[in-house]
Short mmCIF file of C-alpha atoms in Angstrom, two decimals:
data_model
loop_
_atom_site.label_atom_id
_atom_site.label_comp_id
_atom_site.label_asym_id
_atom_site.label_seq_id
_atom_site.Cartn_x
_atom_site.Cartn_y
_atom_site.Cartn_z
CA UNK U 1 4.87 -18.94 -6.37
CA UNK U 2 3.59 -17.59 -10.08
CA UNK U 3 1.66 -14.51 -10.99
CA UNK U 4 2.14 -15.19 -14.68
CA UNK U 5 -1.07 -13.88 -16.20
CA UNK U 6 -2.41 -11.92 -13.34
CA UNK U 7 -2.02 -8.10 -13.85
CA UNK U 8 -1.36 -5.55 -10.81
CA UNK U 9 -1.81 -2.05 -10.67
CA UNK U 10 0.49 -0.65 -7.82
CA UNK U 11 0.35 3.24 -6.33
CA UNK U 12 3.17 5.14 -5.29
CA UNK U 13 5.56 2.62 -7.39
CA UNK U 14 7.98 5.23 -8.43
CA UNK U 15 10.27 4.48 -5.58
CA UNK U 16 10.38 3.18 -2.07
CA UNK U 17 7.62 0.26 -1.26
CA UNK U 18 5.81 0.86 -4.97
CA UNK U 19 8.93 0.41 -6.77
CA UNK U 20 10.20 -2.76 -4.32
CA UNK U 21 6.63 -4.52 -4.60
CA UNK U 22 6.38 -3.82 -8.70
CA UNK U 23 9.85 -5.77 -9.10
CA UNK U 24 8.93 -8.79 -7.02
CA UNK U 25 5.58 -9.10 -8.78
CA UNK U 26 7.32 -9.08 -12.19
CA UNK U 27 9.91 -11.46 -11.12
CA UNK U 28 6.65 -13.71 -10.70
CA UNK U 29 5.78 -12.62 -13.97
CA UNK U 30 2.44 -10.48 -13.30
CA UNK U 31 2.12 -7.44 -15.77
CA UNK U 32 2.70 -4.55 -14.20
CA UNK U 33 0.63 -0.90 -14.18
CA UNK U 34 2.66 1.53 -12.49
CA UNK U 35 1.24 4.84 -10.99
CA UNK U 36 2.28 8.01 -9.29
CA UNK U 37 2.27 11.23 -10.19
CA UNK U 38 6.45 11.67 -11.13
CA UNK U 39 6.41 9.76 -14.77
CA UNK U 40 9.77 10.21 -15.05
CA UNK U 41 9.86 7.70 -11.92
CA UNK U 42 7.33 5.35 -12.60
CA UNK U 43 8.69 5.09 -16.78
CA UNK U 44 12.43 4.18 -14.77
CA UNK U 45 10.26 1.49 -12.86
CA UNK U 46 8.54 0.45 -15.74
CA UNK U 47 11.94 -0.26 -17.53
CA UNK U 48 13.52 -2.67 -14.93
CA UNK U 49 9.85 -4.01 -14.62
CA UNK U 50 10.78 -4.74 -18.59
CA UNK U 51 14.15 -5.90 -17.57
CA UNK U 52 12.60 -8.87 -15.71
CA UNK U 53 10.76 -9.89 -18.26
CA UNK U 54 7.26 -8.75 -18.12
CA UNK U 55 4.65 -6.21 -19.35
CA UNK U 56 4.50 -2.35 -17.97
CA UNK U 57 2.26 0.47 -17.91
CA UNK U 58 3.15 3.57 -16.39
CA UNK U 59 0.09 5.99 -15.87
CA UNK U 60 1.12 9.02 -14.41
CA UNK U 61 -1.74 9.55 -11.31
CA UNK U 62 -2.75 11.87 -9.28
CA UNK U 63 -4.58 10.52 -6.19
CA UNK U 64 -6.41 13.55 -5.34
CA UNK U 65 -8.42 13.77 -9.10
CA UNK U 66 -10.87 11.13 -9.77
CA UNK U 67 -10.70 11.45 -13.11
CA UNK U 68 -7.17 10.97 -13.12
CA UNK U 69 -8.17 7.40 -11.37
CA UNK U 70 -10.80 6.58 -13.97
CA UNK U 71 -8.09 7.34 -16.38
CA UNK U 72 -5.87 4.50 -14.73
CA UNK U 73 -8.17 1.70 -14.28
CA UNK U 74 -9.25 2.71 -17.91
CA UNK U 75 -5.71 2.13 -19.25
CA UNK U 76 -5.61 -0.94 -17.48
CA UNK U 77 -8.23 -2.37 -18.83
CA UNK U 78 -7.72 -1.25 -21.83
CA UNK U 79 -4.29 -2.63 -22.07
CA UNK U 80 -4.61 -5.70 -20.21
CA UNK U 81 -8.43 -6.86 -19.87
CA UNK U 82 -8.93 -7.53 -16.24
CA UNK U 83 -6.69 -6.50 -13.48
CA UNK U 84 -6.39 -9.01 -10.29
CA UNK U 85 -4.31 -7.29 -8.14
CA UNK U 86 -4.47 -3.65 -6.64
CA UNK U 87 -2.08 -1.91 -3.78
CA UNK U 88 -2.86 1.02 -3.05
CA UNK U 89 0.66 2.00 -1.79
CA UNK U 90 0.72 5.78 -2.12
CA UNK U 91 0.51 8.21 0.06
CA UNK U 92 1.94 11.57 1.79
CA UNK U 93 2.74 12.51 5.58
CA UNK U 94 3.05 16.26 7.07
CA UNK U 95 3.64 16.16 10.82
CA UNK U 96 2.73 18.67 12.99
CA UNK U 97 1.53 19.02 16.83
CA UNK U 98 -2.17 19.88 16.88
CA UNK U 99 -1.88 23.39 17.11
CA UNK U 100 0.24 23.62 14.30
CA UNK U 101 -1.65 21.08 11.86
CA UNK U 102 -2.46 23.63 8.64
CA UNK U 103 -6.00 22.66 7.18
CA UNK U 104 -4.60 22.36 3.76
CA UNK U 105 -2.02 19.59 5.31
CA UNK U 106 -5.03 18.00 6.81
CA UNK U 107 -7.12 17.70 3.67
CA UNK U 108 -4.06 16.81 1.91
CA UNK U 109 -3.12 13.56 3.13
CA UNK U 110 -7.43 13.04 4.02
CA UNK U 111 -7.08 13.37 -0.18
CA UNK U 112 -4.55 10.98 -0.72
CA UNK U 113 -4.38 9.00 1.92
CA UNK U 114 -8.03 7.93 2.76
CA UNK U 115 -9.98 9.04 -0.64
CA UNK U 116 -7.37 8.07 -3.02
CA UNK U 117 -7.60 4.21 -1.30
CA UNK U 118 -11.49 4.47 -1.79
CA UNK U 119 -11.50 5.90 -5.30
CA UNK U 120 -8.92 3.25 -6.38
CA UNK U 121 -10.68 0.46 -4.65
CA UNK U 122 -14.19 1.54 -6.42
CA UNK U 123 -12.46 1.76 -9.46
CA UNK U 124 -11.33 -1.65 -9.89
CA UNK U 125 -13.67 -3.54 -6.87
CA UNK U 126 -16.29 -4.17 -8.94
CA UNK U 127 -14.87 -5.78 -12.06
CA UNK U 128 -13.13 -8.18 -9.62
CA UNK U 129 -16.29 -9.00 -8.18
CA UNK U 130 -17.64 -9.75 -11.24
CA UNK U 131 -14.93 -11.99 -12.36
CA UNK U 132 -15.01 -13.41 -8.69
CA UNK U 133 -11.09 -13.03 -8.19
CA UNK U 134 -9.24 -10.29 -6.69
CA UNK U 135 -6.71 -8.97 -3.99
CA UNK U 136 -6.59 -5.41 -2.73
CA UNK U 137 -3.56 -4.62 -0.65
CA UNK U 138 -3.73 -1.54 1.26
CA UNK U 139 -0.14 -0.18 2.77
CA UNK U 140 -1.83 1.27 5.52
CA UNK U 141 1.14 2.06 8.63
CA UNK U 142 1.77 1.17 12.21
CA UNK U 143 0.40 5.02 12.35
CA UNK U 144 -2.79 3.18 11.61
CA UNK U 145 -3.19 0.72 14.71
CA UNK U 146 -0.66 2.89 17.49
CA UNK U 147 -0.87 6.38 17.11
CA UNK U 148 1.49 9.00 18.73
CA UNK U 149 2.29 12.24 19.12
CA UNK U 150 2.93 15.05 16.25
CA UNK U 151 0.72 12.41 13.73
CA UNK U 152 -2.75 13.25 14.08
CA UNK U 153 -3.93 13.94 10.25
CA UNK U 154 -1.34 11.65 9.78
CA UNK U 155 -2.56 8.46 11.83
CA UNK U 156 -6.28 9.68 11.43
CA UNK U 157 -6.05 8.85 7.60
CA UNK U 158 -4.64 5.60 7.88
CA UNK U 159 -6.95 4.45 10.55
CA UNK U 160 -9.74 5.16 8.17
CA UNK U 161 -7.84 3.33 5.59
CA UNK U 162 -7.45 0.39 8.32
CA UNK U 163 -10.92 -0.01 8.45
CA UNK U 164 -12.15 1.55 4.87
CA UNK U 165 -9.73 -2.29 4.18
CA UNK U 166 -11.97 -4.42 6.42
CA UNK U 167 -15.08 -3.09 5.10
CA UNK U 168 -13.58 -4.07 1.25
CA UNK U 169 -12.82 -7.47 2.51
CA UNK U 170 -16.07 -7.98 3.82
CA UNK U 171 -17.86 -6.81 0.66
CA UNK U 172 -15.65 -9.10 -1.28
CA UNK U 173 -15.88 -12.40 0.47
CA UNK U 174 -19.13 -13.60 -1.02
CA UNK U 175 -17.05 -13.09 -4.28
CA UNK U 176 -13.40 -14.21 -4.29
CA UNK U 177 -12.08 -11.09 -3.29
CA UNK U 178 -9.80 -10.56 -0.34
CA UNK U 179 -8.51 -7.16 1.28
CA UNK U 180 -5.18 -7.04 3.40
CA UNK U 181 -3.48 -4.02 4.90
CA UNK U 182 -0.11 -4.37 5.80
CA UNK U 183 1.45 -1.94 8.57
CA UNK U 184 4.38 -1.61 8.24
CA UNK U 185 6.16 0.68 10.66
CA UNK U 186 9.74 2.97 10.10
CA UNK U 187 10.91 1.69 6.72
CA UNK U 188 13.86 3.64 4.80
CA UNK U 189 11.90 5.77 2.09
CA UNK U 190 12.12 9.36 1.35
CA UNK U 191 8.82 10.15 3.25
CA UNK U 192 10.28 8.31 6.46
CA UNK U 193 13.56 10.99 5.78
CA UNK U 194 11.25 14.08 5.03
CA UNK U 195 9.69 13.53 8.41
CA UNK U 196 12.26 11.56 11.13
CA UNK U 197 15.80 11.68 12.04
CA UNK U 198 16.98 8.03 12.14
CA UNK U 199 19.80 5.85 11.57
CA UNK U 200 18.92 3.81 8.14
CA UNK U 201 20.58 0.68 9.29
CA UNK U 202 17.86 -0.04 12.16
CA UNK U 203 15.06 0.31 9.76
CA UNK U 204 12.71 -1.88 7.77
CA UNK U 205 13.65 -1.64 3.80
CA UNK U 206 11.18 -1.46 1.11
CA UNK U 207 12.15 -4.70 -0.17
CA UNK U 208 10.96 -6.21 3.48
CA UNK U 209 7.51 -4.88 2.78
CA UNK U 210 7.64 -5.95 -0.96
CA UNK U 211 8.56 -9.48 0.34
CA UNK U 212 5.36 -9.47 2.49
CA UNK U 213 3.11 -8.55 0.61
CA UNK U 214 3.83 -10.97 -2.64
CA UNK U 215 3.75 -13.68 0.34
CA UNK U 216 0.37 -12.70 1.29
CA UNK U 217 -0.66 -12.18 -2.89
CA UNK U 218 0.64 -15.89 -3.75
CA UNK U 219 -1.69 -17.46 -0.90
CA UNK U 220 -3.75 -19.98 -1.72
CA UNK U 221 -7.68 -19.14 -2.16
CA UNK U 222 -8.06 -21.02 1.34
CA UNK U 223 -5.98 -18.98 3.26
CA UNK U 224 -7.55 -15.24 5.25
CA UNK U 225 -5.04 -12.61 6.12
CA UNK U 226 -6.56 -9.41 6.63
CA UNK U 227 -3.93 -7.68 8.61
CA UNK U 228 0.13 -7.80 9.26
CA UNK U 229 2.26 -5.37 10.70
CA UNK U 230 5.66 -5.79 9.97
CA UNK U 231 8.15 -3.48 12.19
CA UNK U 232 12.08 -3.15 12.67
CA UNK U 233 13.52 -4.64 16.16
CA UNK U 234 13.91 -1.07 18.10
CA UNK U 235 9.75 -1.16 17.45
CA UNK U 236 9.14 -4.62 18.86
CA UNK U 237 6.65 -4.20 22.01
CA UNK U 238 8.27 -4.80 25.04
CA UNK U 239 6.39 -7.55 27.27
CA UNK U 240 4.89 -6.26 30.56
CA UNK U 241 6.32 -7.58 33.60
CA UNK U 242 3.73 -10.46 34.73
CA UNK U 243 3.67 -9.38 38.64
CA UNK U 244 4.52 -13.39 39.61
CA UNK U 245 5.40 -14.43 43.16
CA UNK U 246 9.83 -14.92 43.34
CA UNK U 247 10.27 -18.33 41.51
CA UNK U 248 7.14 -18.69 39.35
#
């Protein structure tokens, strides 16, 4: 597996999954442009990016401005000519019961969420279009495919980014470029602790995530994935019982 060359611009890599998939890219040697909107993180990330031996950006972005997008895939550009690998990794999480969501909670994560995927998309789709190779990888959530209770603005944003990812594929085919979401359900970040009491040990860790998703990067052209969900064991579905006769 090699991404020597290729250049990936990863969300939300100041910790958690962002950091965990920025590291295994540059161990395959892809350049790396790191954004989020804590510098302080993303410049730490870019040093052990460094470390491994490749090229880092760190952009400090906003998801909720535009122009602090434009600004990013400018940069990128800029610094590295073409960019052939996006993840749109960050995002936010406030749950609440119905009653109780706050509008400003709502729009919040709507911002980051579900806009900030389609602004970053449309800010790098094209170009890869143009130079007919590309991969967008979405980090969408279980939240996204098997909602519950307590994670409505939540789960609503990442459904829309489920299928805001299918529509991107689809666009892309006729062009070389792919879209994959991956999601993944309870893995150790701070978001997970903001929002869930849990014991740590029984959960995914970022670095299970980053493993997926530079298996689904390195692919050959041939090969379609458009959707994984990764989850720990206590998550696995349980199999109905199959309502056979005694002995069958």
């Amino acid at each position: 597996m090699n991404l020597k060359g290729k250049t990936a611009v990863i969300t939300g890599a100041g910790r958690g999954i962002g950091r965990a998939i920025s590291l295994e890219f540059a161990k395959l040697g892809a350049n790396i442009v790191l954004a989020a909107p804590e510098l302080k993180e993303i410049e730490a990330v870019a040093d052990e990016v460094r470390a491994l031996g490749s090229e880092a950006l760190p952009v400090q972005t906003d998801l909720q401005f535009k122009e602090q997008i434009d600004a990013l895939a400018a940069a990128a550009f800029d610094r590295f000519g073409s960019v052939e690998l996006l993840v749109n990794n960050g995002g936010v999480a406030i749950h609440n019961a119905i009653p109780s969501i706050k509008v400003e909670d709502w729009d919040w994560m709507m911002a980051i969420n579900l806009r900030g995927t389609f602004l970053c998309t449309q800010a790098f789709f094209q170009k890869m279009c143009d130079q007919r190779e590309g991969h967008i990888i979405n980090v969408v959530s279980r939240a996204g495919k098997v909602a519950g209770a307590r994670v409505g603005a939540y789960a609503a944003s990442k459904f829309g980014a489920l299928g805001f990812t299918q529509t991107t594929d689809a666009e892309g085919l006729p062009f070389g470029v792919k879209a994959t979401a991956i999601c993944p359900g309870a893995v150790a970040t701070q978001q997970r602790a903001e929002n869930h009491e849990d014991d740590e040990a029984m959960l995914l860790q970022p670095q299970d995530v980053a493993e997926y998703v530079t298996f689904i990067v390195t692919r050959p052209a041939r090969v379609y994935i458009g959707e994984v969900m990764p989850v720990p064991q206590f998550m696995k579905p349980v199999p109905m019982p199959a309502n056979l006769k005694s002995g069958i």
